[in-house]
Amino acid sequence: SQQGEEDPQALSIQEGENATMNCSYKTSINNLQWYRQNSGRGLVHLILIRSNEREKHSGRLRVTLDTSKKSSSLLITASRAADTASYFCATEHRGSTLGRLYFGRGTQLTVWP
Amino acid sequence: SQTIHQWPATLVQPVGSPLSLECTVEGTSNPNLYWYRQAAGRGLQLLFYSVGIGQISSEVPQNLSASRPQDRQFILSSKKLLLSDSGFYLCAWSSGFGGADTEAFFGQGTRLTVV
């Protein structure tokens, strides 16, 4: 499969704790993106990290990328109940149609108040 | 600003009936357009993508077809629905001018139940 794979499949934490989700992929990429999906809704883009970048921040989000290990992590600091959602990584493969994304199966994050 | 509209939000159709889901994008031109399907608890499977009017690429063989009659309109169709066509269908667009490193913007999805 060319999809990314998120780990863990489900994560349950208390408000204020940090949440870390991981993503592994199998091929060379142009970039890796993280998306969020509230139950029954469309996906919302969170952050994009290019293949020549190692770390990126956006608000409470921190993304790392290790192309040698073909893996990425998404850290949400000081989580809130409103962060409860599914989180997906998606990769744009080098040599593939530009804009074509390969999605993983997602991590279901539950943040308890 | 750009917006994407997808309808209907939910749909219950009998087996063997036709299907037409519509997606339109506003505020941009020449977008790349995508139809995804998401099974319960699973990731997104790309069904079709289009880089221009009348240009459709299919990712997987299936009972569905797609058309792009206008620059910002993308339609997902079936002549006869199967039970296995049930799922959550998402339309998305990305910039056709951005080259690599462009994000995708998703519609709110259509929950299709074939009975």
mmCIF file of N, CA and C in Angstrom, chain A residues 3 30-31 33 35 37 40-45 48-51 88 92 97-106, chain B residues 32 34 36 38 41-46 49 51 59 88 90 94 99-109 111:
data_model
loop_
_atom_site.group_PDB
_atom_site.id
_atom_site.type_symbol
_atom_site.label_atom_id
_atom_site.label_comp_id
_atom_site.label_asym_id
_atom_site.label_seq_id
_atom_site.Cartn_x
_atom_site.Cartn_y
_atom_site.Cartn_z
ATOM 1 N N GLN A 3 -0.233 4.099 1.129
ATOM 2 C CA GLN A 3 -0.759 5.005 2.127
ATOM 3 C C GLN A 3 0.207 5.162 3.285
ATOM 4 N N ASN A 30 7.310 14.614 -1.754
ATOM 5 C CA ASN A 30 7.516 16.055 -1.885
ATOM 6 C C ASN A 30 7.204 16.746 -0.555
ATOM 7 N N ASN A 31 6.139 16.306 0.082
ATOM 8 C CA ASN A 31 5.731 16.891 1.352
ATOM 9 C C ASN A 31 4.846 15.920 2.104
ATOM 10 N N GLN A 33 1.505 16.145 4.907
ATOM 11 C CA GLN A 33 0.520 17.078 5.445
ATOM 12 C C GLN A 33 -0.294 16.388 6.539
ATOM 13 N N TYR A 35 -4.055 16.545 8.516
ATOM 14 C CA TYR A 35 -5.422 17.036 8.444
ATOM 15 C C TYR A 35 -6.195 16.584 9.676
ATOM 16 N N GLN A 37 -10.245 15.863 11.153
ATOM 17 C CA GLN A 37 -11.618 15.613 10.741
ATOM 18 C C GLN A 37 -12.495 15.453 11.978
ATOM 19 N N GLY A 40 -18.047 13.025 11.092
ATOM 20 C CA GLY A 40 -19.055 13.264 10.075
ATOM 21 C C GLY A 40 -18.860 14.502 9.242
ATOM 22 N N ARG A 41 -17.669 15.092 9.292
ATOM 23 C CA ARG A 41 -17.412 16.329 8.553
ATOM 24 C C ARG A 41 -16.257 16.137 7.578
ATOM 25 N N GLY A 42 -15.993 17.184 6.802
ATOM 26 C CA GLY A 42 -14.860 17.148 5.894
ATOM 27 C C GLY A 42 -13.549 17.327 6.631
ATOM 28 N N LEU A 43 -12.453 17.160 5.893
ATOM 29 C CA LEU A 43 -11.133 17.309 6.489
ATOM 30 C C LEU A 43 -10.676 18.762 6.394
ATOM 31 N N VAL A 44 -9.926 19.169 7.402
ATOM 32 C CA VAL A 44 -9.376 20.519 7.447
ATOM 33 C C VAL A 44 -7.865 20.420 7.510
ATOM 34 N N HIS A 45 -7.207 21.147 6.630
ATOM 35 C CA HIS A 45 -5.747 21.139 6.587
ATOM 36 C C HIS A 45 -5.174 21.817 7.826
ATOM 37 N N LEU A 48 1.611 21.688 6.655
ATOM 38 C CA LEU A 48 2.360 21.004 5.596
ATOM 39 C C LEU A 48 3.843 21.146 5.898
ATOM 40 N N ILE A 49 4.571 20.052 5.781
ATOM 41 C CA ILE A 49 6.021 20.107 5.971
ATOM 42 C C ILE A 49 6.676 19.535 4.719
ATOM 43 N N ARG A 50 7.602 20.274 4.160
ATOM 44 C CA ARG A 50 8.258 19.854 2.937
ATOM 45 C C ARG A 50 9.345 18.834 3.225
ATOM 46 N N SER A 51 9.756 18.123 2.207
ATOM 47 C CA SER A 51 10.718 17.041 2.404
ATOM 48 C C SER A 51 12.085 17.536 2.865
ATOM 49 N N PHE A 88 -5.292 12.828 10.360
ATOM 50 C CA PHE A 88 -4.761 12.045 9.250
ATOM 51 C C PHE A 88 -3.473 12.667 8.729
ATOM 52 N N GLU A 92 2.375 13.613 -0.395
ATOM 53 C CA GLU A 92 2.434 13.864 -1.835
ATOM 54 C C GLU A 92 3.714 13.200 -2.318
ATOM 55 N N THR A 97 1.365 12.468 -9.568
ATOM 56 C CA THR A 97 0.599 13.632 -10.000
ATOM 57 C C THR A 97 0.602 14.689 -8.907
ATOM 58 N N LEU A 98 0.961 15.926 -9.262
ATOM 59 C CA LEU A 98 1.006 16.988 -8.267
ATOM 60 C C LEU A 98 -0.372 17.199 -7.660
ATOM 61 N N GLY A 99 -0.408 17.247 -6.346
ATOM 62 C CA GLY A 99 -1.664 17.435 -5.646
ATOM 63 C C GLY A 99 -2.328 16.138 -5.251
ATOM 64 N N ARG A 100 -1.895 15.027 -5.809
ATOM 65 C CA ARG A 100 -2.478 13.738 -5.442
ATOM 66 C C ARG A 100 -1.919 13.339 -4.088
ATOM 67 N N LEU A 101 -2.798 13.147 -3.121
ATOM 68 C CA LEU A 101 -2.393 12.834 -1.760
ATOM 69 C C LEU A 101 -2.762 11.402 -1.394
ATOM 70 N N TYR A 102 -1.877 10.773 -0.623
ATOM 71 C CA TYR A 102 -2.121 9.429 -0.104
ATOM 72 C C TYR A 102 -2.363 9.561 1.403
ATOM 73 N N PHE A 103 -3.554 9.173 1.837
ATOM 74 C CA PHE A 103 -3.942 9.338 3.232
ATOM 75 C C PHE A 103 -3.764 8.058 4.026
ATOM 76 N N GLY A 104 -3.434 8.228 5.312
ATOM 77 C CA GLY A 104 -3.440 7.116 6.237
ATOM 78 C C GLY A 104 -4.835 6.889 6.786
ATOM 79 N N ARG A 105 -4.935 5.960 7.728
ATOM 80 C CA ARG A 105 -6.234 5.616 8.296
ATOM 81 C C ARG A 105 -6.621 6.480 9.474
ATOM 82 N N GLY A 106 -5.691 7.258 9.964
ATOM 83 C CA GLY A 106 -6.037 8.232 10.988
ATOM 84 C C GLY A 106 -5.844 7.759 12.410
ATOM 85 N N ASN B 32 -7.569 21.717 -9.343
ATOM 86 C CA ASN B 32 -7.581 20.260 -9.405
ATOM 87 C C ASN B 32 -8.727 19.810 -8.511
ATOM 88 N N TYR B 34 -11.090 16.491 -6.805
ATOM 89 C CA TYR B 34 -10.934 15.112 -6.329
ATOM 90 C C TYR B 34 -12.252 14.603 -5.727
ATOM 91 N N TYR B 36 -13.150 11.524 -3.057
ATOM 92 C CA TYR B 36 -12.646 10.498 -2.156
ATOM 93 C C TYR B 36 -13.834 9.743 -1.557
ATOM 94 N N GLN B 38 -14.626 7.430 2.007
ATOM 95 C CA GLN B 38 -14.100 7.056 3.312
ATOM 96 C C GLN B 38 -15.039 6.028 3.925
ATOM 97 N N GLY B 41 -14.293 4.384 9.925
ATOM 98 C CA GLY B 41 -13.065 4.121 10.660
ATOM 99 C C GLY B 41 -11.841 3.920 9.777
ATOM 100 N N ARG B 42 -11.931 4.315 8.536
ATOM 101 C CA ARG B 42 -10.812 4.096 7.618
ATOM 102 C C ARG B 42 -10.300 5.409 7.051
ATOM 103 N N GLY B 43 -9.220 5.325 6.334
ATOM 104 C CA GLY B 43 -8.675 6.492 5.668
ATOM 105 C C GLY B 43 -9.436 6.805 4.406
ATOM 106 N N LEU B 44 -8.917 7.761 3.653
ATOM 107 C CA LEU B 44 -9.580 8.196 2.437
ATOM 108 C C LEU B 44 -9.009 7.455 1.230
ATOM 109 N N GLN B 45 -9.901 6.987 0.392
ATOM 110 C CA GLN B 45 -9.503 6.336 -0.844
ATOM 111 C C GLN B 45 -9.837 7.277 -1.997
ATOM 112 N N LEU B 46 -8.843 7.632 -2.777
ATOM 113 C CA LEU B 46 -9.080 8.508 -3.921
ATOM 114 C C LEU B 46 -9.785 7.724 -5.017
ATOM 115 N N TYR B 49 -9.743 11.973 -9.954
ATOM 116 C CA TYR B 49 -9.239 13.336 -9.896
ATOM 117 C C TYR B 49 -9.254 13.931 -11.289
ATOM 118 N N VAL B 51 -7.761 17.398 -13.625
ATOM 119 C CA VAL B 51 -6.908 18.582 -13.722
ATOM 120 C C VAL B 51 -7.485 19.614 -14.673
ATOM 121 N N GLU B 59 -8.822 6.173 -10.151
ATOM 122 C CA GLU B 59 -7.791 5.493 -9.378
ATOM 123 C C GLU B 59 -8.081 4.016 -9.183
ATOM 124 N N PHE B 88 -18.926 7.434 2.975
ATOM 125 C CA PHE B 88 -18.863 8.886 3.133
ATOM 126 C C PHE B 88 -18.017 9.417 1.977
ATOM 127 N N LEU B 90 -16.303 12.449 -0.181
ATOM 128 C CA LEU B 90 -15.745 13.782 0.025
ATOM 129 C C LEU B 90 -15.203 14.320 -1.290
ATOM 130 N N SER B 94 -7.617 21.457 -5.001
ATOM 131 C CA SER B 94 -6.319 22.062 -4.706
ATOM 132 C C SER B 94 -5.967 22.960 -5.875
ATOM 133 N N GLY B 99 1.825 23.956 -8.329
ATOM 134 C CA GLY B 99 2.909 22.985 -8.403
ATOM 135 C C GLY B 99 2.851 22.062 -7.210
ATOM 136 N N ALA B 100 3.995 21.679 -6.706
ATOM 137 C CA ALA B 100 4.027 20.820 -5.532
ATOM 138 C C ALA B 100 3.714 21.645 -4.285
ATOM 139 N N ASP B 101 3.497 20.931 -3.180
ATOM 140 C CA ASP B 101 3.307 21.573 -1.882
ATOM 141 C C ASP B 101 2.042 22.402 -1.808
ATOM 142 N N THR B 102 0.960 21.894 -2.347
ATOM 143 C CA THR B 102 -0.329 22.575 -2.219
ATOM 144 C C THR B 102 -1.239 21.746 -1.329
ATOM 145 N N GLU B 103 -2.016 22.435 -0.504
ATOM 146 C CA GLU B 103 -2.925 21.741 0.389
ATOM 147 C C GLU B 103 -4.254 21.497 -0.315
ATOM 148 N N ALA B 104 -5.017 20.564 0.225
ATOM 149 C CA ALA B 104 -6.335 20.255 -0.310
ATOM 150 C C ALA B 104 -7.398 20.856 0.603
ATOM 151 N N PHE B 105 -8.488 21.289 -0.028
ATOM 152 C CA PHE B 105 -9.616 21.855 0.697
ATOM 153 C C PHE B 105 -10.822 20.951 0.455
ATOM 154 N N PHE B 106 -11.453 20.540 1.533
ATOM 155 C CA PHE B 106 -12.498 19.539 1.443
ATOM 156 C C PHE B 106 -13.890 20.139 1.631
ATOM 157 N N GLY B 107 -14.858 19.517 0.947
ATOM 158 C CA GLY B 107 -16.245 19.786 1.232
ATOM 159 C C GLY B 107 -16.662 19.071 2.508
ATOM 160 N N GLN B 108 -17.917 19.245 2.879
ATOM 161 C CA GLN B 108 -18.396 18.687 4.136
ATOM 162 C C GLN B 108 -18.829 17.232 4.017
ATOM 163 N N GLY B 109 -18.815 16.705 2.816
ATOM 164 C CA GLY B 109 -19.073 15.281 2.669
ATOM 165 C C GLY B 109 -20.538 14.933 2.454
ATOM 166 N N ARG B 111 -22.983 11.586 3.154
ATOM 167 C CA ARG B 111 -23.137 10.240 3.725
ATOM 168 C C ARG B 111 -24.144 9.493 2.869
#
